[in-house]
Amino acid sequence: MARIHKLPVSVVNRIAAGEVVERPASVVKELLENALDAGPTRIDVALEQGGIALVRVVDDGGGIEREDLPLAVTAHATSKLRVAEDLERIETLGFRGEALASVGEVARLVIRSRPPAATGASLTVDGGRAGEVVPDGGAVGTTVEVHQLFGNVPARRAFLRSPQTEWSHASEAFVRTALAHPDVAMTLTHNGRRVHDLPATTSWRERIGGLFGPALAAKLIEVSASDGELSVSGLVGRPEDDMAGTRLQYLFVAGRPFRDRGLLHAVQEGYRGLMLTGRQPIVFLTFSMPAEMVDVNVHPAKMEVRFREPSRLYKLVLAALRTAFLEHDLTAPLLPPVDRGVVADADRLGAVGQSPADVWSRSTVGPPPGAGAARSAEPAVFRPWEPLSSRAQGAAAATPAAPLWERDDTTGSFAVEPPPARERAVQMQDRYIVVECGDGIEVIDQHALHERLLYERLKASLAAGSLEVQPLLIPERIDLSPTDLELITDHAEPLARAGLRIEPFGGGTVVATSKPVLAGSTPAEEIVREVLERLAALENRGNPAVLVDEVLHGLACKAAIKAGDALSPAEVEALVRDRRVVRESHHCPHGRPTSLVFSRAELDRQFRRT
Ligand code: ADP
Ligand code: MG
């Protein structure tokens, strides 16, 4: 056995860095916490390359005294705690004194700071080596720059994902923090582009609107409940405005976002019976309680907290939601969707990053009114955009046609022509749909039409930056020929933009780690092969826009219902109705017609009526 010795400080710091600094998002979070602890009125965040190349956070807070600069970057040095008892009542976001030291160990860290009524100074730490404190002009407050994260730690750098993925995590870190501190004006810029510009406000709704779009914010319902010194308040989505995932569920305590499965379970309970199983509500909740009732020191990155009385909080959440739903008379079970025309701001969501959720534009359709008892036997969610054949037919019979398409004023790709009240439509031969039209009858190719609708939808949400992407919990492995492997590797970027993320897995194998939600249950492999065929056939592969478009075509083609798929009457009706809101629905993306019209005049002539 080797002898035991104490580790040098830099090794200790680097080990700590492993816990605190995982990726650019962690840097954003730590720097924002530091800035907020300094009591600023505004904070500007700028990133380059998803934060890998640069994270810069500028605040106008209290600054750091010149002689304290070297301490700020020293491990376990903090201005926020003095004695162990302080840990019982933490009132600042930081307290571990580790962040700057850790970051300085694994990147080039530049701090410029000027307290009010003092001169400014700056200090650079590069890979753990601190330079001299030098005088530096500049405004009151602090600027911290982190250049080339893990530039000196290749093993860790290798674990970073693409700038795009890092960006999505980093922007999410910004969003969470911005939600927790509406009273501070905040901006976020990526590669020179302003993504968020949030004025200071006392209204949480306004801050939420700034981040996710005013339309979403306007629809949220206020909730609150208290029990002695514990209280919860916030804004939550109406039951019918449900989501596929938990991305819009935010919990805060003492100015920090946190995760807590127990409390999210309470949220689910609150919506029970009002929302289809498997769907998720939108919630923004803030808990307040005396500092000693919550322990924030249980997680190195402070992502989790521990409450002294979790069950009281659980009940509080439940009470808050239930009271609000009663007041708003939302407790009628499973309301069919009403007033779902709130789409206009979904594009803002795209900027948030990660899986930019196409929040309002994915339509979910409730079961037929009065079908309550039969519901449990049916699939819980009616997804018009999935291949339809796999679904049970039962729910369909008397359902009013589902709005597959919703108004989307931002993209302009939807015509304004309102659908007529109801059209008679019948499926024939499991492949054509026949409807009466103005001056005759129309025969629609169900696959061609659905493909067109899907394609337009994909294109519109991509343009709006709100393409909803579904990460694959179990990535799908796909074995490829060397040519295909090269083709897919060369075009991973346009594929990823279209929501199809493909990563090398070694040898001729790749894994698909995400696909657009609109692709439904279509296996990623099917889509990838289709896209490969299209890419191979393309003459000009240099134009990224053309490539992305081709990917969308491939996706739409594979995810659309096929000729031979039997449709329920409701599905038929939905398809027929939605063709009216999409421009060019009369041609499938290949240019084949989606429908043929036989005019009455023509029929009359054929029957020799004229
Ligand atoms: P902690 O935040 O846990 O105290 P950090 O390593 O993040 O530890 O920061 C060390 C110290 O540097 C802080 O305690 C604070 O005094 C000072 N500091 C860091 N960033 C700022 C800032 N933006 N404005 C003012 N002081 C700062
Ligand atoms: Mg800190």
GROMACS .gro file of N, CA, C and O in nm, residues 514-592:
model
  316
  514SER      N    1  -3.274   1.152  -2.997
  514SER     CA    2  -3.399   1.228  -2.989
  514SER      C    3  -3.467   1.230  -3.124
  514SER      O    4  -3.404   1.209  -3.227
  515LYS      N    5  -3.595   1.256  -3.121
  515LYS     CA    6  -3.668   1.276  -3.245
  515LYS      C    7  -3.780   1.375  -3.218
  515LYS      O    8  -3.818   1.398  -3.104
  516PRO      N    9  -3.833   1.437  -3.325
  516PRO     CA   10  -3.939   1.534  -3.301
  516PRO      C   11  -4.063   1.465  -3.245
  516PRO      O   12  -4.091   1.350  -3.282
  517VAL      N   13  -4.131   1.532  -3.158
  517VAL     CA   14  -4.253   1.474  -3.100
  517VAL      C   15  -4.354   1.441  -3.210
  517VAL      O   16  -4.425   1.342  -3.203
  518LEU      N   17  -4.354   1.524  -3.313
  518LEU     CA   18  -4.450   1.499  -3.421
  518LEU      C   19  -4.425   1.365  -3.491
  518LEU      O   20  -4.511   1.316  -3.563
  519ALA      N   21  -4.307   1.309  -3.473
  519ALA     CA   22  -4.279   1.180  -3.536
  519ALA      C   23  -4.357   1.068  -3.467
  519ALA      O   24  -4.360   0.954  -3.515
  520GLY      N   25  -4.416   1.099  -3.353
  520GLY     CA   26  -4.499   1.000  -3.285
  520GLY      C   27  -4.421   0.875  -3.254
  520GLY      O   28  -4.307   0.880  -3.208
  521SER      N   29  -4.481   0.762  -3.278
  521SER     CA   30  -4.415   0.637  -3.240
  521SER      C   31  -4.333   0.578  -3.354
  521SER      O   32  -4.285   0.466  -3.343
  522THR      N   33  -4.319   0.650  -3.462
  522THR     CA   34  -4.239   0.598  -3.573
  522THR      C   35  -4.095   0.576  -3.525
  522THR      O   36  -4.035   0.667  -3.470
  523PRO      N   37  -4.042   0.454  -3.544
  523PRO     CA   38  -3.906   0.429  -3.496
  523PRO      C   39  -3.805   0.522  -3.563
  523PRO      O   40  -3.817   0.551  -3.682
  524ALA      N   41  -3.707   0.567  -3.484
  524ALA     CA   42  -3.606   0.658  -3.538
  524ALA      C   43  -3.535   0.595  -3.657
  524ALA      O   44  -3.500   0.662  -3.753
  525GLU      N   45  -3.515   0.463  -3.650
  525GLU     CA   46  -3.441   0.397  -3.758
  525GLU      C   47  -3.513   0.416  -3.892
  525GLU      O   48  -3.451   0.445  -3.995
  526GLU      N   49  -3.643   0.402  -3.889
  526GLU     CA   50  -3.720   0.419  -4.013
  526GLU      C   51  -3.701   0.558  -4.070
  526GLU      O   52  -3.683   0.576  -4.190
  527ILE      N   53  -3.701   0.655  -3.980
  527ILE     CA   54  -3.686   0.794  -4.024
  527ILE      C   55  -3.545   0.815  -4.078
  527ILE      O   56  -3.524   0.874  -4.184
  528VAL      N   57  -3.447   0.763  -4.003
  528VAL     CA   58  -3.308   0.782  -4.045
  528VAL      C   59  -3.285   0.724  -4.183
  528VAL      O   60  -3.223   0.786  -4.270
  529ARG      N   61  -3.336   0.604  -4.206
  529ARG     CA   62  -3.313   0.541  -4.337
  529ARG      C   63  -3.380   0.621  -4.449
  529ARG      O   64  -3.323   0.641  -4.555
  530GLU      N   65  -3.498   0.668  -4.420
  530GLU     CA   66  -3.569   0.751  -4.519
  530GLU      C   67  -3.490   0.878  -4.550
  530GLU      O   68  -3.471   0.916  -4.665
  531VAL      N   69  -3.440   0.941  -4.444
  531VAL     CA   70  -3.366   1.065  -4.461
  531VAL      C   71  -3.237   1.038  -4.539
  531VAL      O   72  -3.198   1.114  -4.628
  532LEU      N   73  -3.173   0.925  -4.507
  532LEU     CA   74  -3.050   0.889  -4.579
  532LEU      C   75  -3.075   0.876  -4.728
  532LEU      O   76  -2.998   0.925  -4.810
  533GLU      N   77  -3.182   0.810  -4.762
  533GLU     CA   78  -3.215   0.793  -4.903
  533GLU      C   79  -3.231   0.928  -4.971
  533GLU      O   80  -3.182   0.950  -5.081
  534ARG      N   81  -3.298   1.015  -4.900
  534ARG     CA   82  -3.321   1.148  -4.958
  534ARG      C   83  -3.192   1.226  -4.971
  534ARG      O   84  -3.169   1.292  -5.071
  535LEU      N   85  -3.108   1.217  -4.867
  535LEU     CA   86  -2.981   1.290  -4.872
  535LEU      C   87  -2.896   1.237  -4.987
  535LEU      O   88  -2.835   1.313  -5.062
  536ALA      N   89  -2.893   1.105  -4.999
  536ALA     CA   90  -2.810   1.045  -5.103
  536ALA      C   91  -2.856   1.090  -5.241
  536ALA      O   92  -2.775   1.107  -5.332
  537ALA      N   93  -2.986   1.112  -5.255
  537ALA     CA   94  -3.040   1.149  -5.385
  537ALA      C   95  -3.023   1.298  -5.416
  537ALA      O   96  -3.038   1.341  -5.530
  538LEU      N   97  -2.990   1.375  -5.312
  538LEU     CA   98  -2.981   1.520  -5.332
  538LEU      C   99  -2.859   1.556  -5.415
  538LEU      O  100  -2.750   1.504  -5.395
  539GLU      N  101  -2.878   1.651  -5.506
  539GLU     CA  102  -2.764   1.692  -5.587
  539GLU      C  103  -2.678   1.794  -5.516
  539GLU      O  104  -2.557   1.785  -5.514
  540ASN      N  105  -2.745   1.890  -5.456
  540ASN     CA  106  -2.670   1.995  -5.388
  540ASN      C  107  -2.687   1.978  -5.237
  540ASN      O  108  -2.786   2.019  -5.181
  541ARG      N  109  -2.585   1.918  -5.176
  541ARG     CA  110  -2.596   1.896  -5.032
  541ARG      C  111  -2.531   2.008  -4.953
  541ARG      O  112  -2.516   2.000  -4.833
  542GLY      N  113  -2.489   2.113  -5.025
  542GLY     CA  114  -2.417   2.220  -4.957
  542GLY      C  115  -2.509   2.318  -4.885
  542GLY      O  116  -2.466   2.388  -4.796
  543ASN      N  117  -2.633   2.319  -4.923
  543ASN     CA  118  -2.723   2.420  -4.867
  543ASN      C  119  -2.796   2.367  -4.744
  543ASN      O  120  -2.882   2.281  -4.755
  544PRO      N  121  -2.762   2.417  -4.627
  544PRO     CA  122  -2.820   2.361  -4.504
  544PRO      C  123  -2.972   2.369  -4.503
  544PRO      O  124  -3.038   2.278  -4.452
  545ALA      N  125  -3.027   2.478  -4.557
  545ALA     CA  126  -3.173   2.493  -4.554
  545ALA      C  127  -3.239   2.381  -4.634
  545ALA      O  128  -3.339   2.322  -4.591
  546VAL      N  129  -3.179   2.349  -4.748
  546VAL     CA  130  -3.233   2.241  -4.831
  546VAL      C  131  -3.224   2.108  -4.756
  546VAL      O  132  -3.317   2.028  -4.757
  547LEU      N  133  -3.111   2.091  -4.687
  547LEU     CA  134  -3.093   1.966  -4.612
  547LEU      C  135  -3.198   1.951  -4.503
  547LEU      O  136  -3.262   1.847  -4.490
  548VAL      N  137  -3.216   2.058  -4.428
  548VAL     CA  138  -3.314   2.051  -4.319
  548VAL      C  139  -3.452   2.021  -4.376
  548VAL      O  140  -3.526   1.938  -4.324
  549ASP      N  141  -3.482   2.087  -4.486
  549ASP     CA  142  -3.611   2.066  -4.549
  549ASP      C  143  -3.629   1.921  -4.590
  549ASP      O  144  -3.736   1.861  -4.573
  550GLU      N  145  -3.523   1.864  -4.641
  550GLU     CA  146  -3.528   1.725  -4.684
  550GLU      C  147  -3.553   1.633  -4.564
  550GLU      O  148  -3.628   1.536  -4.572
  551VAL      N  149  -3.490   1.668  -4.453
  551VAL     CA  150  -3.511   1.589  -4.332
  551VAL      C  151  -3.657   1.597  -4.289
  551VAL      O  152  -3.719   1.496  -4.253
  552LEU      N  153  -3.713   1.716  -4.296
  552LEU     CA  154  -3.854   1.733  -4.258
  552LEU      C  155  -3.945   1.651  -4.349
  552LEU      O  156  -4.040   1.587  -4.304
  553HIS      N  157  -3.911   1.653  -4.478
  553HIS     CA  158  -3.990   1.572  -4.572
  553HIS      C  159  -3.986   1.425  -4.532
  553HIS      O  160  -4.087   1.355  -4.529
  554GLY      N  161  -3.865   1.379  -4.503
  554GLY     CA  162  -3.847   1.238  -4.467
  554GLY      C  163  -3.927   1.203  -4.343
  554GLY      O  164  -3.993   1.099  -4.334
  555LEU      N  165  -3.918   1.294  -4.246
  555LEU     CA  166  -3.991   1.273  -4.122
  555LEU      C  167  -4.141   1.264  -4.145
  555LEU      O  168  -4.208   1.173  -4.098
  556ALA      N  169  -4.191   1.363  -4.219
  556ALA     CA  170  -4.335   1.370  -4.242
  556ALA      C  171  -4.380   1.244  -4.315
  556ALA      O  172  -4.483   1.184  -4.281
  557CYS      N  173  -4.301   1.203  -4.412
  557CYS     CA  174  -4.338   1.088  -4.491
  557CYS      C  175  -4.351   0.963  -4.404
  557CYS      O  176  -4.446   0.887  -4.414
  558LYS      N  177  -4.251   0.946  -4.315
  558LYS     CA  178  -4.251   0.824  -4.234
  558LYS      C  179  -4.355   0.828  -4.123
  558LYS      O  180  -4.407   0.726  -4.081
  559ALA      N  181  -4.379   0.946  -4.071
  559ALA     CA  182  -4.470   0.954  -3.956
  559ALA      C  183  -4.617   0.961  -3.998
  559ALA      O  184  -4.705   0.941  -3.916
  560ALA      N  185  -4.642   0.988  -4.124
  560ALA     CA  186  -4.781   1.004  -4.168
  560ALA      C  187  -4.853   0.870  -4.173
  560ALA      O  188  -4.790   0.765  -4.187
  561ILE      N  189  -4.983   0.876  -4.162
  561ILE     CA  190  -5.063   0.755  -4.180
  561ILE      C  191  -5.039   0.700  -4.320
  561ILE      O  192  -5.004   0.775  -4.411
  562LYS      N  193  -5.056   0.571  -4.335
  562LYS     CA  194  -5.025   0.507  -4.463
  562LYS      C  195  -5.156   0.473  -4.535
  562LYS      O  196  -5.260   0.463  -4.472
  563ALA      N  197  -5.141   0.451  -4.663
  563ALA     CA  198  -5.253   0.390  -4.735
  563ALA      C  199  -5.272   0.253  -4.674
  563ALA      O  200  -5.176   0.182  -4.646
  564GLY      N  201  -5.396   0.216  -4.647
  564GLY     CA  202  -5.420   0.087  -4.585
  564GLY      C  203  -5.449   0.098  -4.436
  564GLY      O  204  -5.495   0.003  -4.374
  565ASP      N  205  -5.423   0.217  -4.377
  565ASP     CA  206  -5.456   0.236  -4.236
  565ASP      C  207  -5.605   0.270  -4.224
  565ASP      O  208  -5.650   0.369  -4.281
  566ALA      N  209  -5.676   0.189  -4.147
  566ALA     CA  210  -5.817   0.220  -4.125
  566ALA      C  211  -5.826   0.337  -4.027
  566ALA      O  212  -5.754   0.341  -3.928
  567LEU      N  213  -5.911   0.431  -4.056
  567LEU     CA  214  -5.927   0.548  -3.968
  567LEU      C  215  -6.064   0.548  -3.905
  567LEU      O  216  -6.161   0.503  -3.965
  568SER      N  217  -6.070   0.604  -3.784
  568SER     CA  218  -6.200   0.619  -3.721
  568SER      C  219  -6.269   0.738  -3.785
  568SER      O  220  -6.203   0.826  -3.842
  569PRO      N  221  -6.402   0.748  -3.772
  569PRO     CA  222  -6.473   0.863  -3.828
  569PRO      C  223  -6.416   0.995  -3.777
  569PRO      O  224  -6.404   1.092  -3.852
  570ALA      N  225  -6.381   0.998  -3.649
  570ALA     CA  226  -6.328   1.123  -3.594
  570ALA      C  227  -6.196   1.159  -3.660
  570ALA      O  228  -6.167   1.276  -3.686
  571GLU      N  229  -6.115   1.060  -3.684
  571GLU     CA  230  -5.986   1.086  -3.746
  571GLU      C  231  -6.004   1.137  -3.888
  571GLU      O  232  -5.935   1.228  -3.933
  572VAL      N  233  -6.099   1.076  -3.957
  572VAL     CA  234  -6.128   1.119  -4.093
  572VAL      C  235  -6.171   1.265  -4.091
  572VAL      O  236  -6.121   1.349  -4.165
  573GLU      N  237  -6.259   1.294  -3.999
  573GLU     CA  238  -6.313   1.428  -3.994
  573GLU      C  239  -6.205   1.530  -3.959
  573GLU      O  240  -6.198   1.640  -4.016
  574ALA      N  241  -6.119   1.492  -3.866
  574ALA     CA  242  -6.012   1.582  -3.825
  574ALA      C  243  -5.920   1.612  -3.943
  574ALA      O  244  -5.882   1.726  -3.969
  575LEU      N  245  -5.885   1.510  -4.014
  575LEU     CA  246  -5.795   1.524  -4.128
  575LEU      C  247  -5.855   1.618  -4.233
  575LEU      O  248  -5.791   1.708  -4.284
  576VAL      N  249  -5.981   1.594  -4.259
  576VAL     CA  250  -6.050   1.671  -4.362
  576VAL      C  251  -6.061   1.818  -4.321
  576VAL      O  252  -6.040   1.909  -4.400
  577ARG      N  253  -6.089   1.836  -4.194
  577ARG     CA  254  -6.106   1.972  -4.149
  577ARG      C  255  -5.974   2.048  -4.149
  577ARG      O  256  -5.966   2.164  -4.186
  578ASP      N  257  -5.870   1.977  -4.108
  578ASP     CA  258  -5.743   2.048  -4.092
  578ASP      C  259  -5.677   2.082  -4.223
  578ASP      O  260  -5.589   2.167  -4.228
  579ARG      N  261  -5.720   2.017  -4.329
  579ARG     CA  262  -5.657   2.050  -4.455
  579ARG      C  263  -5.685   2.194  -4.494
  579ARG      O  264  -5.614   2.254  -4.569
  580ARG      N  265  -5.792   2.249  -4.434
  580ARG     CA  266  -5.827   2.386  -4.469
  580ARG      C  267  -5.738   2.490  -4.407
  580ARG      O  268  -5.736   2.604  -4.449
  581VAL      N  269  -5.670   2.455  -4.302
  581VAL     CA  270  -5.589   2.558  -4.237
  581VAL      C  271  -5.443   2.554  -4.281
  581VAL      O  272  -5.363   2.632  -4.235
  582VAL      N  273  -5.411   2.464  -4.367
  582VAL     CA  274  -5.273   2.459  -4.414
  582VAL      C  275  -5.269   2.503  -4.558
  582VAL      O  276  -5.342   2.454  -4.641
  583ARG      N  277  -5.181   2.596  -4.582
  583ARG     CA  278  -5.162   2.641  -4.717
  583ARG      C  279  -5.111   2.525  -4.801
  583ARG      O  280  -5.036   2.441  -4.754
  584GLU      N  281  -5.148   2.517  -4.922
  584GLU     CA  282  -5.098   2.417  -5.016
  584GLU      C  283  -5.130   2.276  -4.973
  584GLU      O  284  -5.054   2.184  -5.000
  585SER      N  285  -5.239   2.260  -4.900
  585SER     CA  286  -5.267   2.124  -4.857
  585SER      C  287  -5.308   2.037  -4.975
  585SER      O  288  -5.319   1.917  -4.965
  586HIS      N  289  -5.330   2.099  -5.088
  586HIS     CA  290  -5.373   2.019  -5.202
  586HIS      C  291  -5.257   1.951  -5.274
  586HIS      O  292  -5.277   1.886  -5.373
  587HIS      N  293  -5.137   1.972  -5.224
  587HIS     CA  294  -5.026   1.892  -5.278
  587HIS      C  295  -4.945   1.834  -5.164
  587HIS      O  296  -4.921   1.902  -5.065
  588CYS      N  297  -4.905   1.709  -5.176
  588CYS     CA  298  -4.819   1.652  -5.074
  588CYS      C  299  -4.680   1.710  -5.097
  588CYS      O  300  -4.655   1.771  -5.200
  589PRO      N  301  -4.587   1.694  -5.000
  589PRO     CA  302  -4.459   1.760  -5.017
  589PRO      C  303  -4.384   1.716  -5.143
  589PRO      O  304  -4.294   1.784  -5.189
  590HIS      N  305  -4.419   1.605  -5.200
  590HIS     CA  306  -4.351   1.563  -5.323
  590HIS      C  307  -4.408   1.631  -5.444
  590HIS      O  308  -4.361   1.611  -5.555
  591GLY      N  309  -4.518   1.702  -5.427
  591GLY     CA  310  -4.581   1.764  -5.542
  591GLY      C  311  -4.688   1.675  -5.602
  591GLY      O  312  -4.758   1.715  -5.694
  592ARG      N  313  -4.704   1.555  -5.548
  592ARG     CA  314  -4.818   1.474  -5.593
  592ARG      C  315  -4.944   1.541  -5.539
  592ARG      O  316  -4.941   1.601  -5.431
   0.00000   0.00000   0.00000
